[in-house]
Amino acid sequence: MSKDTEKAPEQVSKHGLARRGFLKGAGIGAAGASVLDGVNLFAKEVAKSSDAPTVGPGRVPISLHINGKPYRLLIEPSTTLADALRYELGLTGTKVVCDRGSCSACTVMLDKMPVCSCMMLAVDVENRKITTIEGLAQNGELHPVQAAFVEHDALQCGFCTPGMVISCVALLERNPNPTLADVKLATSGNICRCGTYPKVFDATLAAAGAKRA
Amino acid sequence: MNRFAFTNCDTLDQALSALTPGAELKAGGTDVLDRMKERISAPEKLVNIRNIQALRGIDESSTGLRIGPLMTLGEIAEHPAIQKNYTALANAAAHAATPQIRNMGTIGGNLVQRPRCWYFRSADYDCRRKGGETCYAQIGDNEYHAIFHNSICAIVHPSSTAVPLMALGGSLDVASSDGKRTIPLETFFLLPEQNWTRENILRPGEIITAINVPKPASTARSAYQKWAEREGTDWAIADAGVVLDMDGDTCRKAAIVVGAAAPAPLRMHEAEVMLAGKPITEETARAAGKAAMVKASPLTHNAYKIPMFEVAIYRTILLTAGKMGPDPSAVGGRA
Amino acid sequence: MLMKFVDDSKENVPKRSESLIVGIKGDDMHQAQVQIPTEEPPPLPENDRLKAIGKRATRWDGNLKVSGSGKYTADIRLPGMLYAQMVDATVPHAKVVSIDTTEAEKMPGVKAVHVVEHVLGNAQLRDPKQELPSKYPIVRYAGQPVAAVAAVSPQLARAAALKVKVKYAPLPFVVDRDDARKHDAPLVYPGPADQAGTAGGGGGPKNVPQVGNVHGPAEHKVGYIDEGFSDAAEVVEARYITQVQTHSALETHGVVADWKPDVLTVYASTQGTSTVRDELAYVFSLPKNKVRVITEYMGGGFGAKFGAGNFGVVATHLSKKAGAPVWLMLDRQQEHLSVGNRPDSDQSLKIGAKKDGTLSAIQLVSYGTAGCGTGAGCSGPAINMYKCPNVHTQEYDVFINGGPAASFRAPGHPQGCFALEQSIDELAEKLGMDPLDFRDKNDEFEPRRVERRIGRAKFGWDQRRKAGSDPGPVKRGMGVAQAVWYRIIHMDSAAEVRVHQDGSVELMSGVQDIGGGIKTVLAQVVAEEFGLTPKDISIRIGDTQYPSGPPSGGSCTTASITPAARNAAYQAKLAFLRSVAPALNVSSDDLVLQDGHVRSKSDSSKSWTFKRAAAKMRTSEIAARADRVPDYKNVGRRLNYGGVHFIEISVDTEMGHIHVERALAVQDCGRPMNPLHLESQINGGVLQGISYALYENRILDKQKGLMVNPNFDFYKVIGAQETPKIEIHVIENYLGLSSTDAGGIGEPSTMATAAAIANAFYNATGVRMRRTPMTPAAVLETLGKVRSVTA
């Protein structure tokens, strides 16, 4: 992510789509220059002060809070969270597989809730705490669920793994003592074509046990 | 997905004034984004109502339940009062889509989502519901399609929460810049005979502001079950919501609604009549299931749904009456 | 894919005599004297006596995969990289009249456009002159690549692709196998056509008769089939129908192509770095040393990812035109439509046995569609599973306007097993024999005999009741079915092992890890030789700059590459010991490597850590490269793989719902190299088998010729909730064939599952389920509960 900052435009909206400290260059690679004509740096004039601000369809500045770090970027409203992570921010751990919310490979945690980042707009998740697979390890130590996945071989090709891990981490966050049925339910939206589900169950139950111990 | 402008609303008034022609509402976004990705919808503007706090909340009172339309399916499924007193609704919410989608999708959105018919969802088919001439499901691949009211357009209504809500006698509060009205769910949905391009009577510019469910009589019980090809995440091929008002062993009054059978959630009046004033037994429940399917008119590949619904209705009646456990073959039935 | 079978006896190399371990542990395991090439390392003992091989080593790159830091092709980001989007045919059969790219080219941010000149993967007319005159390739399926654009962002590329205007002159089409066989069916090809045997695998028989869309038969005849049936006391005959399944790997096909004047570098999601390189070198007339293909991580292939593919060629053209790296990953719809599938089948199978229970005749006529390709044959099990003196099979491919098939995990075998293993059960019942006893009588393959014995006890087979025993609507039943696969060795398997003066060790090979975990197994092999742990070894694979690696298909990877890896490690070890021995004042013959130490065999007080000893190396690096040598002379074992699956299901006969209660897979794969990874792969085999049996189905709409479910919403893949308890037992089956004696498990672990479910269905209900997928609709129809409706 580019770090070249520019003096921020004044806060343009109390609704928070554009805000102070916006970094103009963020998220625009060298290639971005040719599409800057569509950039909408300021929210459109609003007819009445009570009306909600409208932005886009060109690029709008947003800030995202991912893995405990603030990110500022310029994106069109049509950019999904998954695409913003993968193409704008280089956080490619989150995978896109079906791009329709049917396989859960793109699962991230939004304020601790697992959601499909492919069916969520990046402009819609400002001010939310986003946790991706890159944000689970702390100080170089794998999260207990990640460690258990390795220990139990709960992965093969590994492409469903980030989403699967997030689903299981989110489960343990709200239910530290899950049953097998709970784990199955929590992962019921995550497709694994290699068929690693049995080991995902083992790993998650073991991680829960280790966390309790 | 087309490019679009985005209006983020904090209040209902903002949303109502932003909802201009060419704009579409976005709550959880799981339906509208899918349609946009499939290029069957291309709104110029999305009006984001997801952050309107006034449209959230679950309120249980002595007269019934009032649900903010932005409550997610997950929140409804896990709400203790709904689980206890409106079990059928909690079950329907719990078995819709995936855990992830349940954390995103709202109950309001679930009720007004567009159909999942594969001809409707494909930009390559100019189907009747999209304003074209043909319903491709009539002679096409119609295994998941309607067995009632299917001669004009054979979609099945995709909402699973609509099934118990209709059985429980729910209604919707809606608002527009012209005012407010309340619509019983019974009259909310449209059959193709009434209009084949829309699934409900919501007018342009109207927004659902609350879902109301009257408190069931203390003698009433409800249940919902859904069957699909897969046991976990899948679309229903049959689902049934049943409310029985019991007088001892005798059924005073029954409400039976099925989903995945018709372009709208459908009340099975023939079956309801059969149960009224009768004890709930294996025989009466089976007879009700059979009666419900007498008028079915299956297409080339979905006649299998008739025996399924007969059994789905019978088993859900017995479950409601406490004379049979949850069906292991139903979605989530083995949990 | 080219597989070379090399008979060791033809190799004129110096030999020495060795005693090798041969046979099945717990059964007939014994030592056998074999002549092996002099250069070969000493034979390995059984797994119990090894430190690293055969142990449950965790995935070598597991930490990177669980933390999202392994970079798959889809994750590659290069400076100045462009994103490409394919433009696909929206009709199933047409002549392309014109392609107008001007509007797309004018869009800001669009950097290159390419129009496809030659389509890979489709069958080719034997006489190219029969092709319709056309400037552009004839469209033979909806989803066939037509053009592509490259732009500065994926969103822009998608938008620009929509601006490419393609005009079609539609041709009559057919997308249904039965319809395509009719004499007046629209012709997919105007004359006989064969699918070229490309690096993409698949392909069917060449130069067989073709009438209309029906290509074949390819025949196999042994003995006299008519005599076989006249000898039979009992005969069963039935028709079986299976559906088209798509591979549905989670990472779609795709590449990042970076055309530079000195070298073309391609990151590819592939099962064969070398086959992608070879195909690109051929298409672009480049020498192989100017093409480099890299696959560090890849998200599943299952047989469909070998060649460069149309997308790979297109991306390379775009990169060349734009002077920038180009990322081109297919989307989910394209993945379903255009890069392969498992053909369907319509099999008529007739088998007979004598009164004593010996098979006397097997006759199979199969029709299947591989779309606009070939390769729908499914007679492998009928020919290879059982001993039978009279066998006649005829395989027909039926062309339709659908995407070409590709090899898919045990090509032809799940279909073939589905029919054969049900017929075997049916015949056993007619003869009054238990299905396992009947198989014991007719199956000469030792591992399966042991597997049946183990399974019978472990599964509680003898508690199996007679068909249709449950009185209620939910009926339980047990079924069994078995697998046959073949030992395939790819000789283009080489590895280099390096030891550095700091004590670090690394292995390099072009072989790629497609999810089976070959990185771990290679680390185990090197660790075993060096007395280190697998984590001590760096594994660098998936790059054609390294010694050539085999394409990963047909369960050949482990069997092919591990002997080369061991031999390289062994040679490097000898060189290492020679190098450090003088400094340690010990003869190199007296040194051993164990437990992270270099030790003197004769004087236990002389011991150095590996790191300390390595510091004494005379050069900074010692390296050895080894190639795969041919398999040793077979001491008389049958060189197949088996596998027996036991399944218990319950059938809700009122709702048509099948629930798999439990599964037991008893498998063999030569020497098991890593039980942990084997279990994972076998779980996957069983679950893909259940998914195929119960849920998956590619549906092509006859009205427009389009796939109506090109997604994961209505193309239904098994999920967590449908996953039963799976018990796994892997036997140790030593064959004495190579320095590791490893085999493979991918194919043998998936093919019997659907057949076992079908046999369990019969045991539950007393009714035969002869079609897949066994959806509620199919079950209720089979049970006679549905009134049929005609249009």
Coordinates of N, CA and C in Angstrom, one line a residue, chain A residues 86-87 92 95 159, chain C residues 70-78 81 83 251-257 266-270 293-299 305 311 326-330:
Chain A
R86 N -7.8 -7.9 -1.5 CA -6.9 -8.6 -2.4 C -6.2 -7.7 -3.4
Y87 N -6.9 -6.8 -3.9 CA -6.3 -6.0 -5.0 C -5.8 -4.7 -4.6
T92 N -3.8 -10.9 0.4 CA -4.3 -12.0 -0.5 C -4.6 -13.3 0.3
K95 N -9.4 -15.5 0.3 CA -9.5 -16.1 -1.0 C -10.9 -15.8 -1.6
F159 N -6.7 -23.9 -0.1 CA -7.4 -22.7 -0.7 C -8.6 -22.3 0.1
Chain C
G70 N 0.9 -18.2 2.1 CA 1.3 -19.0 0.9 C 0.7 -18.2 -0.3
K71 N 1.6 -17.9 -1.3 CA 1.1 -17.2 -2.4 C 0.7 -18.2 -3.5
Y72 N -0.6 -18.2 -3.8 CA -1.1 -19.0 -4.9 C -1.1 -18.1 -6.2
T73 N -1.3 -18.7 -7.3 CA -1.2 -18.0 -8.6 C -2.2 -16.8 -8.5
A74 N -3.4 -17.0 -7.9 CA -4.3 -15.9 -7.9 C -3.8 -14.8 -7.0
D75 N -2.8 -15.0 -6.1 CA -2.3 -14.0 -5.2 C -1.1 -13.3 -5.7
I76 N -0.6 -13.7 -6.9 CA 0.7 -13.1 -7.4 C 0.4 -11.7 -7.8
R77 N 1.2 -10.8 -7.3 CA 1.1 -9.4 -7.7 C 2.5 -8.9 -8.1
L78 N 2.7 -8.5 -9.4 CA 4.0 -8.1 -9.9 C 3.9 -6.6 -10.2
M81 N 1.6 -5.0 -13.0 CA 0.8 -6.1 -13.5 C -0.6 -5.7 -14.0
Y83 N -4.6 -7.0 -15.2 CA -5.6 -8.0 -15.0 C -6.3 -8.3 -16.3
E251 N -9.4 -23.1 -6.3 CA -8.6 -22.1 -7.1 C -9.0 -22.4 -8.5
T252 N -9.5 -21.4 -9.2 CA -9.8 -21.6 -10.6 C -8.5 -21.8 -11.4
H253 N -8.6 -22.2 -12.7 CA -7.5 -22.2 -13.6 C -7.0 -20.8 -13.8
G254 N -5.7 -20.6 -14.0 CA -5.2 -19.3 -14.3 C -3.7 -19.2 -14.2
V255 N -3.3 -18.1 -14.7 CA -1.8 -17.8 -14.8 C -1.6 -16.4 -14.5
V256 N -0.3 -16.1 -14.2 CA 0.2 -14.7 -14.4 C 1.4 -14.9 -15.4
A257 N 1.2 -14.3 -16.5 CA 2.3 -14.5 -17.6 C 3.1 -13.2 -17.7
V266 N 5.9 -17.7 -16.2 CA 4.5 -17.9 -16.0 C 4.3 -18.6 -14.6
Y267 N 3.5 -17.9 -13.8 CA 3.0 -18.5 -12.5 C 1.7 -19.2 -12.9
A268 N 1.6 -20.4 -12.6 CA 0.4 -21.2 -13.1 C -0.2 -22.0 -12.0
S269 N -1.5 -22.1 -11.9 CA -2.2 -23.0 -11.0 C -2.3 -24.3 -11.7
T270 N -1.3 -25.1 -11.6 CA -1.2 -26.3 -12.5 C -0.7 -27.5 -11.7
V293 N 8.2 -21.9 -15.6 CA 6.8 -22.0 -15.0 C 7.0 -22.2 -13.5
I294 N 6.2 -21.5 -12.7 CA 6.3 -21.6 -11.2 C 5.0 -21.9 -10.6
T295 N 4.9 -22.9 -9.7 CA 3.7 -23.2 -9.0 C 4.1 -23.5 -7.5
E296 N 4.1 -22.4 -6.8 CA 4.6 -22.6 -5.4 C 3.4 -23.2 -4.5
Y297 N 2.2 -22.6 -4.7 CA 1.0 -23.1 -4.0 C -0.1 -23.2 -5.1
M298 N -0.8 -24.2 -5.0 CA -2.0 -24.3 -6.0 C -3.2 -24.9 -5.3
G299 N -4.4 -24.3 -5.7 CA -5.6 -24.6 -5.0 C -6.4 -25.7 -5.6
K305 N -5.9 -29.8 -14.4 CA -4.9 -28.7 -14.6 C -3.5 -29.2 -15.0
F311 N -6.5 -20.0 -21.6 CA -6.3 -18.9 -20.7 C -4.8 -18.6 -20.6
V326 N 0.7 -10.2 -16.9 CA -0.8 -10.2 -17.0 C -1.3 -11.4 -16.1
W327 N -2.2 -11.0 -15.3 CA -2.9 -11.9 -14.4 C -4.2 -12.4 -15.0
L328 N -4.4 -13.6 -15.2 CA -5.7 -14.1 -15.8 C -6.1 -15.3 -15.0
M329 N -7.1 -15.1 -14.1 CA -7.7 -16.3 -13.4 C -9.1 -16.4 -13.9
L330 N -9.6 -17.6 -14.2 CA -11.0 -17.7 -14.6 C -11.9 -17.4 -13.4

